[in-house]
């Protein structure tokens, strides 16, 4: 994943202009999230009622994933064209020279105010990734006896990620990026508030029988609706963040998306480690705070950086 999150956005940046960057970022995100739709459809249809993962299931899943990785690597290697260098490239520098260049570029870029502020949205991306893929399914597993509710919610989120990506690009070009992001911020706040109402504080670690009644008793229909909101705001925030990173690091794309991947991964790992020990409401409070900071950075400071 670390290699993918550096190479793929770099390919998008190399083959984009300032005009087409957001459009191409939305296309990349749409294609990328198709894996979520395909994977959770398979899990829902064939593994939804499975109570134990056997060796046969594990070997089949690993074989499918390895085959997909090999196939996508071959297709990517055969079809990639460096849009930034259409002519014959010069002789490649040595590894030590490239490493020294990247270190100098990294130190220069990290001293810029725009880059330091952009760390807020990157941390928010990592927090939400771990929360919705780990903490939220744990809440569902402790609340509902029907295990298929988990792949169903992930499938709905994936469908909204796929359809929301081009929708975000079209609407933001018509009405402007600022009102769209502010609207997505409202959607995010509604999502966090509904999660607060539906699940008690100990939901990620304790079964519902050991917890107090929630403010709003969740039903599968409530969870599907919540999943729609998650996919809608998450697709827009991720495309906006990817575009902002690509704009700031348009020339130094490798270093920029390396910073992107490292920051997001650290935040994801942090939530993974503390999710079993921290109160659900505290996590939601952190998400609300980081969503507010991220929106302000991308909407206001991101506009200054683009100018």
Tab-separated table of C-alpha atoms in Angstrom, residues 11-138:
chain	number	residue	atom	x	y	z
A	11	UNK	CA	1.290	9.107	-12.188
A	12	UNK	CA	-1.839	11.267	-11.910
A	13	UNK	CA	0.244	14.391	-11.253
A	14	UNK	CA	2.687	13.616	-14.100
A	15	UNK	CA	-0.148	13.276	-16.583
A	16	UNK	CA	-2.205	16.263	-15.447
A	17	UNK	CA	-2.216	19.999	-15.810
A	18	UNK	CA	-3.451	22.461	-13.195
A	19	UNK	CA	-6.807	22.446	-14.998
A	20	UNK	CA	-7.219	18.656	-15.190
A	21	UNK	CA	-5.620	17.724	-11.860
A	22	UNK	CA	-8.811	17.537	-9.792
A	23	UNK	CA	-10.668	15.688	-12.549
A	24	UNK	CA	-7.904	13.096	-12.876
A	25	UNK	CA	-7.684	12.755	-9.097
A	26	UNK	CA	-11.416	11.990	-8.962
A	27	UNK	CA	-11.026	9.382	-11.711
A	28	UNK	CA	-8.139	7.775	-9.811
A	29	UNK	CA	-10.174	7.679	-6.587
A	30	UNK	CA	-13.197	6.242	-8.408
A	31	UNK	CA	-11.152	3.405	-9.928
A	32	UNK	CA	-9.298	2.792	-6.666
A	33	UNK	CA	-12.515	2.447	-4.632
A	34	UNK	CA	-13.932	-0.088	-7.094
A	35	UNK	CA	-11.844	-2.609	-5.163
A	36	UNK	CA	-13.980	-1.866	-2.110
A	37	UNK	CA	-17.157	-2.587	-4.075
A	38	UNK	CA	-15.854	-5.818	-5.622
A	39	UNK	CA	-14.276	-7.142	-2.430
A	40	UNK	CA	-17.269	-6.500	-0.169
A	41	UNK	CA	-19.677	-7.893	-2.763
A	42	UNK	CA	-17.717	-11.156	-2.674
A	43	UNK	CA	-17.652	-11.155	1.114
A	44	UNK	CA	-21.375	-10.386	1.375
A	45	UNK	CA	-22.441	-13.051	-1.131
A	46	UNK	CA	-20.091	-15.894	-0.238
A	47	UNK	CA	-18.633	-15.242	3.214
A	48	UNK	CA	-21.369	-13.312	4.980
A	49	UNK	CA	-22.658	-16.326	6.906
A	50	UNK	CA	-19.212	-17.797	7.676
A	51	UNK	CA	-18.451	-17.929	11.402
A	52	UNK	CA	-14.881	-19.233	11.091
A	53	UNK	CA	-12.218	-18.509	8.467
A	54	UNK	CA	-10.869	-21.878	7.341
A	55	UNK	CA	-7.581	-22.602	5.605
A	56	UNK	CA	-9.374	-23.028	2.286
A	57	UNK	CA	-10.988	-19.607	2.540
A	58	UNK	CA	-7.708	-18.005	3.594
A	59	UNK	CA	-5.716	-19.568	0.736
A	60	UNK	CA	-8.398	-18.596	-1.806
A	61	UNK	CA	-8.465	-14.992	-0.589
A	62	UNK	CA	-4.673	-14.686	-0.573
A	63	UNK	CA	-4.424	-16.198	-4.055
A	64	UNK	CA	-7.022	-13.769	-5.395
A	65	UNK	CA	-5.234	-10.775	-3.853
A	66	UNK	CA	-1.805	-11.845	-5.104
A	67	UNK	CA	-3.205	-12.421	-8.607
A	68	UNK	CA	-4.805	-8.967	-8.599
A	69	UNK	CA	-1.530	-7.357	-7.471
A	70	UNK	CA	0.499	-9.128	-10.176
A	71	UNK	CA	-2.036	-8.289	-12.897
A	72	UNK	CA	-2.308	-4.618	-11.916
A	73	UNK	CA	1.497	-4.312	-11.713
A	74	UNK	CA	1.891	-5.722	-15.228
A	75	UNK	CA	-0.817	-3.452	-16.637
A	76	UNK	CA	0.632	-0.416	-14.883
A	77	UNK	CA	4.175	-1.123	-16.024
A	78	UNK	CA	3.111	-1.660	-19.640
A	79	UNK	CA	0.744	1.295	-19.876
A	80	UNK	CA	2.511	4.018	-17.892
A	81	UNK	CA	3.828	6.997	-19.810
A	82	UNK	CA	5.636	9.793	-18.015
A	83	UNK	CA	3.650	12.856	-19.017
A	84	UNK	CA	6.274	15.152	-17.530
A	85	UNK	CA	9.039	13.819	-19.800
A	86	UNK	CA	7.778	12.908	-23.294
A	87	UNK	CA	11.289	13.027	-24.779
A	88	UNK	CA	14.058	10.497	-24.160
A	89	UNK	CA	15.073	10.783	-20.488
A	90	UNK	CA	18.693	11.328	-19.483
A	91	UNK	CA	20.748	8.644	-17.811
A	92	UNK	CA	19.235	7.872	-14.390
A	93	UNK	CA	21.174	9.145	-11.352
A	94	UNK	CA	22.570	6.772	-8.782
A	95	UNK	CA	20.560	5.742	-5.747
A	96	UNK	CA	22.654	7.830	-3.346
A	97	UNK	CA	22.251	10.921	-5.530
A	98	UNK	CA	18.476	10.478	-5.702
A	99	UNK	CA	18.311	9.921	-1.942
A	100	UNK	CA	20.289	13.094	-1.203
A	101	UNK	CA	18.091	15.058	-3.615
A	102	UNK	CA	14.905	13.780	-1.977
A	103	UNK	CA	16.215	14.595	1.513
A	104	UNK	CA	17.074	18.174	0.496
A	105	UNK	CA	13.709	18.585	-1.205
A	106	UNK	CA	11.922	17.183	1.843
A	107	UNK	CA	13.678	19.600	4.217
A	108	UNK	CA	12.902	22.552	1.956
A	109	UNK	CA	9.231	21.668	1.549
A	110	UNK	CA	8.604	20.896	5.211
A	111	UNK	CA	9.704	24.441	6.061
A	112	UNK	CA	6.807	25.861	4.046
A	113	UNK	CA	3.751	27.011	5.968
A	114	UNK	CA	1.308	25.487	3.454
A	115	UNK	CA	2.868	22.050	3.818
A	116	UNK	CA	2.777	22.129	7.627
A	117	UNK	CA	-0.890	23.161	7.584
A	118	UNK	CA	-1.683	20.389	5.111
A	119	UNK	CA	-0.581	17.839	7.715
A	120	UNK	CA	-3.959	18.445	9.425
A	121	UNK	CA	-6.068	17.057	6.541
A	122	UNK	CA	-3.587	14.204	6.101
A	123	UNK	CA	-3.928	13.219	9.756
A	124	UNK	CA	-7.723	13.451	9.450
A	125	UNK	CA	-7.629	11.080	6.452
A	126	UNK	CA	-5.685	8.548	8.502
A	127	UNK	CA	-8.004	8.859	11.501
A	128	UNK	CA	-11.142	8.351	9.426
A	129	UNK	CA	-9.609	5.450	7.495
A	130	UNK	CA	-8.905	3.513	10.663
A	131	UNK	CA	-12.131	4.554	12.423
A	132	UNK	CA	-14.547	3.559	9.649
A	133	UNK	CA	-12.668	0.386	8.672
A	134	UNK	CA	-11.895	-0.879	12.212
A	135	UNK	CA	-13.779	0.859	15.019
A	136	UNK	CA	-17.130	1.210	13.249
A	137	UNK	CA	-17.290	-2.462	12.099
A	138	UNK	CA	-16.456	-3.495	15.680
